[in-house]
Coordinates of C-alpha atoms and ligand atoms in Angstrom, one line a residue:
M1 CA 17.1 -1.5 -26.3
V2 CA 16.2 1.9 -24.9
I3 CA 14.3 2.3 -21.7
S4 CA 11.5 4.9 -21.7
L5 CA 9.8 6.7 -18.8
E6 CA 6.1 7.4 -19.3
K7 CA 3.2 9.0 -17.5
P8 CA 0.2 6.8 -18.3
G9 CA -3.1 7.8 -19.7
P10 CA -6.2 6.1 -18.1
D11 CA -5.5 3.0 -20.3
G12 CA -1.9 2.8 -19.2
L13 CA -3.1 2.9 -15.7
N14 CA -4.9 -0.4 -16.0
E15 CA -1.8 -1.8 -17.6
A16 CA 0.2 -0.7 -14.5
V17 CA -2.3 -2.3 -12.2
D18 CA -2.1 -5.5 -14.1
A19 CA 1.7 -5.5 -14.0
L20 CA 1.7 -4.9 -10.2
R21 CA -0.7 -7.7 -9.8
E22 CA 1.4 -10.1 -11.8
W23 CA 4.6 -9.2 -9.9
Q24 CA 3.2 -10.1 -6.5
S25 CA 4.3 -13.5 -5.1
E26 CA 5.2 -15.1 -1.8
G27 CA 8.7 -14.8 -0.5
V28 CA 9.6 -11.6 -2.4
A29 CA 10.6 -8.4 -0.6
W30 CA 7.9 -5.9 0.4
Q31 CA 6.8 -4.0 -2.6
L32 CA 4.2 -1.7 -4.2
H33 CA 0.9 -3.5 -4.5
P34 CA -2.1 -3.0 -6.8
G35 CA -4.0 -2.1 -3.6
D36 CA -1.8 1.0 -3.2
L37 CA -3.0 2.3 -6.5
G38 CA -6.5 1.3 -5.5
W39 CA -6.4 3.3 -2.3
F40 CA -4.8 6.3 -4.2
W41 CA -7.7 6.1 -6.6
R42 CA -9.9 7.9 -4.0
S43 CA -8.4 11.1 -5.6
G44 CA -9.8 10.1 -9.0
A45 CA -8.4 8.4 -12.1
E46 CA -6.8 11.6 -13.5
A47 CA -4.9 12.2 -10.2
T48 CA -3.9 8.6 -10.1
A49 CA -2.6 8.6 -13.7
A50 CA -0.7 11.8 -12.9
A51 CA 0.9 10.1 -9.9
V52 CA 2.0 7.0 -11.7
R53 CA 5.3 6.5 -13.6
I54 CA 6.1 3.6 -15.9
W55 CA 9.5 2.4 -17.1
R56 CA 9.3 0.3 -20.3
R57 CA 11.8 -1.5 -22.5
D58 CA 10.8 -3.0 -25.8
G59 CA 7.1 -2.5 -25.1
R60 CA 7.3 -4.4 -21.8
I61 CA 6.6 -2.7 -18.4
L62 CA 9.7 -3.1 -16.2
A63 CA 8.9 -0.8 -13.3
V64 CA 6.0 1.1 -11.9
G65 CA 6.2 4.0 -9.5
L66 CA 3.5 5.9 -7.5
L67 CA 4.1 9.4 -6.3
D68 CA 2.4 8.9 -2.9
G69 CA 2.3 12.6 -1.9
A70 CA 4.5 15.4 -3.3
D71 CA 7.8 14.0 -2.0
L72 CA 7.6 10.2 -1.9
L73 CA 8.0 7.8 -4.8
R74 CA 7.0 4.2 -4.1
V75 CA 8.4 2.0 -6.8
T76 CA 8.8 -1.6 -7.7
T77 CA 10.1 -3.6 -10.7
A78 CA 9.2 -6.9 -12.4
P79 CA 10.9 -9.6 -10.3
D80 CA 13.4 -10.7 -13.0
V81 CA 14.8 -7.1 -13.5
R82 CA 15.4 -6.3 -9.8
R83 CA 19.2 -6.3 -10.4
D84 CA 19.1 -5.1 -14.1
E85 CA 21.8 -2.5 -14.3
E86 CA 20.4 -0.7 -17.3
L87 CA 17.0 -0.3 -15.6
A88 CA 18.4 0.7 -12.2
R89 CA 20.7 3.4 -13.8
R90 CA 17.9 4.8 -15.9
M91 CA 15.5 4.9 -12.9
A92 CA 18.2 6.6 -10.7
E93 CA 18.8 9.2 -13.4
D94 CA 15.1 9.9 -13.8
I95 CA 14.6 10.1 -10.0
V96 CA 17.5 12.6 -9.3
A97 CA 16.7 14.9 -12.2
P98 CA 13.6 17.1 -11.3
E99 CA 13.1 18.0 -15.0
R100 CA 12.3 14.4 -15.7
G101 CA 9.0 14.9 -13.7
V102 CA 9.5 12.0 -11.3
L103 CA 10.4 13.8 -8.0
P104 CA 10.7 17.5 -7.3
P105 CA 13.9 19.2 -6.1
G106 CA 14.6 19.3 -2.3
E107 CA 13.8 16.7 0.4
V108 CA 12.3 13.6 -1.2
S109 CA 12.1 9.9 -0.5
V110 CA 12.0 6.7 -2.5
E111 CA 10.5 3.4 -1.3
A112 CA 11.8 0.4 -3.3
P113 CA 12.0 -3.3 -2.5
N114 CA 15.0 -4.2 -0.3
D115 CA 16.6 -6.2 -3.1
A116 CA 16.3 -3.6 -5.8
L117 CA 19.6 -2.5 -7.3
L118 CA 18.4 1.1 -7.0
H119 CA 19.4 0.8 -3.3
D120 CA 23.0 0.5 -4.4
L121 CA 22.9 3.2 -7.0
L122 CA 21.0 6.1 -5.4
P123 CA 23.3 6.7 -2.4
G124 CA 26.0 7.7 -4.9
H125 CA 23.8 10.7 -5.7
G126 CA 23.7 12.0 -2.1
W127 CA 20.9 9.9 -0.8
H128 CA 20.9 8.1 2.6
A129 CA 18.7 5.6 4.5
G130 CA 15.6 7.3 5.7
E131 CA 12.6 6.4 7.9
P132 CA 12.4 2.8 9.0
W133 CA 9.2 0.9 8.1
T134 CA 8.1 -2.5 9.4
P135 CA 6.4 -4.9 7.0
L136 CA 4.4 -7.6 8.6
R137 CA 2.9 -10.7 7.1
R138 CA 0.4 -13.4 8.1
D139 CA 0.1 -16.7 6.3
L140 CA -3.4 -17.6 5.3
T141 CA -3.1 -21.3 4.7
E142 CA -5.1 -22.1 7.9
P143 CA -8.5 -20.6 8.6
V144 CA -8.5 -17.3 10.7
K145 CA -10.1 -17.4 14.1
D146 CA -13.4 -15.5 14.7
P147 CA -12.7 -11.8 15.4
G148 CA -15.2 -11.7 18.3
L149 CA -16.6 -8.4 16.9
R150 CA -19.6 -7.9 14.6
I151 CA -18.2 -7.3 11.2
E152 CA -20.1 -5.9 8.2
T153 CA -18.9 -5.6 4.6
I154 CA -19.5 -2.1 3.4
G155 CA -20.8 -1.1 -0.1
P156 CA -21.9 2.2 -1.8
D157 CA -25.0 2.5 0.4
D158 CA -23.2 2.5 3.7
C159 CA -19.8 3.8 2.7
H160 CA -20.4 6.9 5.0
V161 CA -20.0 4.6 8.0
W162 CA -16.6 3.4 6.8
A163 CA -15.7 7.0 6.0
D164 CA -16.7 8.2 9.5
V165 CA -14.6 5.6 11.2
M166 CA -11.6 6.4 9.1
R167 CA -11.9 10.1 9.9
G168 CA -12.1 9.2 13.6
A169 CA -9.1 7.0 13.3
F170 CA -6.6 9.0 11.4
D171 CA -5.7 12.5 12.5
G172 CA -6.1 15.0 9.7
S173 CA -8.1 12.5 7.5
T174 CA -10.4 14.2 5.0
F175 CA -12.0 10.9 3.8
T176 CA -15.6 11.2 2.6
P177 CA -18.2 9.0 1.1
E178 CA -17.6 10.8 -2.2
K179 CA -14.0 9.7 -2.1
W180 CA -15.1 6.1 -1.4
R181 CA -17.4 6.3 -4.5
T182 CA -14.5 7.6 -6.6
M183 CA -12.2 4.9 -5.3
A184 CA -14.9 2.3 -6.3
T185 CA -14.4 3.4 -10.0
G186 CA -10.8 2.2 -10.0
A187 CA -9.6 -1.1 -11.6
P188 CA -8.3 -2.5 -8.3
Y189 CA -11.7 -2.0 -6.6
A190 CA -13.0 -5.4 -7.8
D191 CA -10.3 -7.1 -5.7
S192 CA -11.0 -5.1 -2.5
R193 CA -13.3 -5.4 0.5
Y194 CA -14.2 -2.7 3.1
L195 CA -15.1 -3.9 6.6
V196 CA -16.5 -2.1 9.6
G197 CA -16.5 -3.6 13.2
Y198 CA -19.4 -2.7 15.5
D199 CA -19.2 -3.0 19.3
E200 CA -21.9 -4.3 21.6
Q201 CA -23.6 -0.9 21.8
G202 CA -23.9 -1.0 18.0
D203 CA -21.3 1.8 17.5
A204 CA -19.0 1.5 14.4
V205 CA -15.6 1.4 16.0
A206 CA -13.1 0.0 13.6
A207 CA -12.6 -0.1 9.8
V208 CA -10.2 -1.6 7.3
A209 CA -9.8 -2.0 3.5
V210 CA -8.2 -5.1 2.1
W211 CA -6.8 -5.6 -1.4
S212 CA -6.2 -8.9 -3.1
A213 CA -3.9 -9.3 -6.0
G214 CA -5.6 -12.5 -7.2
Q215 CA -5.7 -16.2 -6.3
G216 CA -2.6 -17.5 -4.5
K217 CA -0.9 -14.1 -4.2
P218 CA -0.3 -11.8 -1.2
G219 CA -3.0 -9.4 -0.3
V220 CA -2.6 -6.2 1.7
L221 CA -4.5 -4.1 4.3
E222 CA -4.6 -0.4 3.6
P223 CA -5.8 1.4 5.6
M224 CA -6.8 0.0 9.1
G225 CA -7.9 2.1 12.0
V226 CA -9.9 2.2 15.2
H227 CA -11.9 5.3 16.1
R228 CA -10.0 7.3 18.7
D229 CA -12.9 7.1 21.2
H230 CA -12.9 3.3 21.1
R231 CA -9.2 2.3 21.4
G232 CA -7.7 -0.1 23.9
H233 CA -10.6 -2.6 23.8
G234 CA -9.1 -5.1 21.3
H235 CA -11.0 -3.7 18.3
G236 CA -7.8 -3.2 16.4
R237 CA -6.9 -6.8 16.9
A238 CA -10.5 -7.9 15.9
I239 CA -10.7 -5.9 12.7
T240 CA -7.3 -7.2 11.7
F241 CA -8.4 -10.8 12.2
A242 CA -11.5 -9.9 10.1
A243 CA -9.3 -8.4 7.4
A244 CA -7.2 -11.5 7.3
A245 CA -10.3 -13.7 7.0
A246 CA -11.6 -11.5 4.1
L247 CA -8.4 -11.8 2.2
R248 CA -8.4 -15.6 2.7
K249 CA -11.9 -15.7 1.2
L250 CA -10.6 -13.6 -1.8
G251 CA -8.0 -16.3 -2.3
S252 CA -4.9 -14.5 -1.0
S253 CA -2.0 -16.6 0.2
S254 CA -1.0 -14.1 2.9
A255 CA -2.0 -10.8 4.4
G256 CA 0.6 -8.0 4.5
V257 CA 1.0 -4.5 5.8
N258 CA 3.7 -2.0 6.0
T259 CA 3.7 0.6 8.8
P260 CA 6.3 3.1 10.1
S261 CA 8.3 1.4 12.8
S262 CA 7.5 4.4 15.0
N263 CA 3.8 3.4 14.9
V264 CA 4.2 1.2 18.0
A265 CA 0.5 0.7 18.4
A266 CA 0.0 -0.5 14.9
V267 CA 3.0 -2.9 15.0
A268 CA 1.7 -4.3 18.3
T269 CA -1.8 -4.7 16.9
Y270 CA -0.6 -6.6 13.8
E271 CA 1.6 -8.9 15.9
S272 CA -1.2 -9.5 18.3
S273 CA -3.3 -10.6 15.2
G274 CA -0.8 -13.3 14.2
F275 CA 1.3 -11.2 11.8
Q276 CA 5.1 -11.6 11.9
R277 CA 7.6 -8.9 11.4
L278 CA 9.7 -9.0 8.3
P279 CA 13.1 -7.2 8.1
E280 CA 12.7 -3.4 8.3
V281 CA 12.6 -1.5 5.1
R282 CA 14.2 2.0 4.9
D283 CA 13.2 4.6 2.4
L284 CA 16.0 6.3 0.5
T285 CA 16.0 10.0 1.4
R286 CA 17.6 13.0 -0.1
D287 CA 17.8 16.0 2.3
A288 CA 17.0 19.5 1.1
S289 CA 20.4 21.0 0.1
Ligands
COA1 C1 -3.2 1.0 15.9 C2 -4.7 1.0 16.4 C3 -5.5 0.4 15.3 C4 -4.8 0.1 17.6 O1 -6.2 0.0 17.9 P1 -6.7 -0.5 19.4 O2 -8.1 -0.9 19.2 O3 -6.4 0.5 20.4 O4 -5.8 -1.8 19.6 P2 -6.2 -3.1 20.4 O5 -6.9 -2.7 21.7 O6 -6.8 -4.1 19.6 O7 -4.7 -3.6 20.8 C5 -4.0 -4.6 20.0 C6 -2.6 -4.8 20.6 O8 -1.8 -3.6 20.4 C7 -1.4 -3.1 21.7 N1 -1.4 -1.7 21.6 C8 -2.4 -0.9 21.3 N2 -2.1 0.4 21.4 C9 -0.8 0.4 21.8 C10 0.1 1.5 22.1 N3 -0.2 2.8 22.0 N4 1.3 1.2 22.5 C11 1.7 -0.1 22.7 N5 0.9 -1.2 22.4 C12 -0.4 -0.9 22.0 C13 -2.3 -3.7 22.7 O9 -1.7 -3.8 24.0 C14 -2.6 -5.0 22.1 O10 -1.6 -5.9 22.4 P3 -1.8 -7.4 23.1 O11 -2.9 -8.0 22.2 O12 -0.5 -8.0 23.0 O13 -2.4 -7.1 24.4 C15 -5.2 2.4 16.7 O14 -4.3 3.0 17.6 C16 -5.3 3.3 15.5 O15 -6.4 3.3 14.8 N6 -4.3 4.2 15.3 C17 -4.4 5.2 14.2 C18 -4.5 4.5 12.8 C19 -3.2 3.7 12.5 O16 -2.1 4.0 12.9 N7 -3.5 2.5 11.8 C20 -2.5 1.6 11.4 C21 -1.9 2.1 10.2 S1 -1.0 0.9 9.4

C-alpha cells in the first residue's frame, strides 16, 4: 500500500489532533502532543493547517508533523509504526527533498521520538545530532501540594493578563489577547487551561498553559514563564505546581514538558516542582551546505 503525504484542510486538522491525542500514553518516548498544535493555533486555523503534514497509508494516519517555525519539523508516528521501514523511508525522502514541501533547503532540524526509525535513516542523508533537549515528567497519581501562590484560571475576559505575563516572561514575545482568542478557536482548546499566579501585592507574576490529551493520558505544559521583574521568588516553582494540579484535575496521568537543556533555569524549576528528567532528546540537524 502506498504512503501519501498530505497538507490537511481544516477538517484534516481535527483528524490530526485526534490522532495525536490517541497516540499519547505513559511510558512512550517524548513526542508531539495535541497541545503543541493547540499552542500553534494562536496563529489561526489556516496557518496551523499550513504547518501540519500528515502521512497516511490505506486511509489511516500514520504520522503527523508540525512545522514549528520555518526550519523545524516536529513529528511523531502512531506507536505501532515507530519502526515501520516503509513509513520511515517515505518520511525521510519527503523531509530531505525541499520540493515535497516539508522542509526548505539549508539548515533545518527535525524533532522525532527517540525510538523512531527516522533517527537511523536521516543521518545517511547528511544529518547529525543537533541541540539537546531535556524532557521532564511528573506523575500525577498523588495529589499535588498547594502552590502557595494565588492562582486564577483565565478565560476570554481576562486573557490580557495572561498575555501581559507571557510578554514579560519571554524575550521577543508578541503574544496578544487577540492571539489568545484565536487560540481558543482551536480543537485542542477544550482540553486546555490557562493559569496566572498573583503575588501578595496583587501583581500578576507567572503564567502557564496546560494541555490534556484526555483521561489517563500524559498532559503537557506549554508555555510557562515568570515575568522578568518577578523572578527568583519561587513563582516559577509555584505556577508549575499549579499547572500539575490543573492537569490532574483534567484527568491527566502525568505532566510533561520539554525544554532546551541550555535553559538551566527552566530545568531547575521543573525539578524543584517534582518533575524528573527523562533521557535527553536531540533534534536531527542538517547544516546549510
Ligand atoms: C524559568 C523561570 C520560569 C524560573 O522562574 P523563577 O520564578 O525565577 O524560578 P523560581 O524562583 O521558582 O526557582 C525555581 C528553582 O529554579 C532555580 N533557578 C531559577 N532560576 C535559575 C537560574 N537562572 N539558574 C539556576 N537555577 C535557577 C531556583 O534556584 C529554584 O531552585 P530550588 O527550588 O532548588 O531552590 C523564569 O526564569 C522564566 O520565566 N524564564 C523565561 C521563560 C522560560 O524559559 N520558561 C520555561 C520554558 S519551558
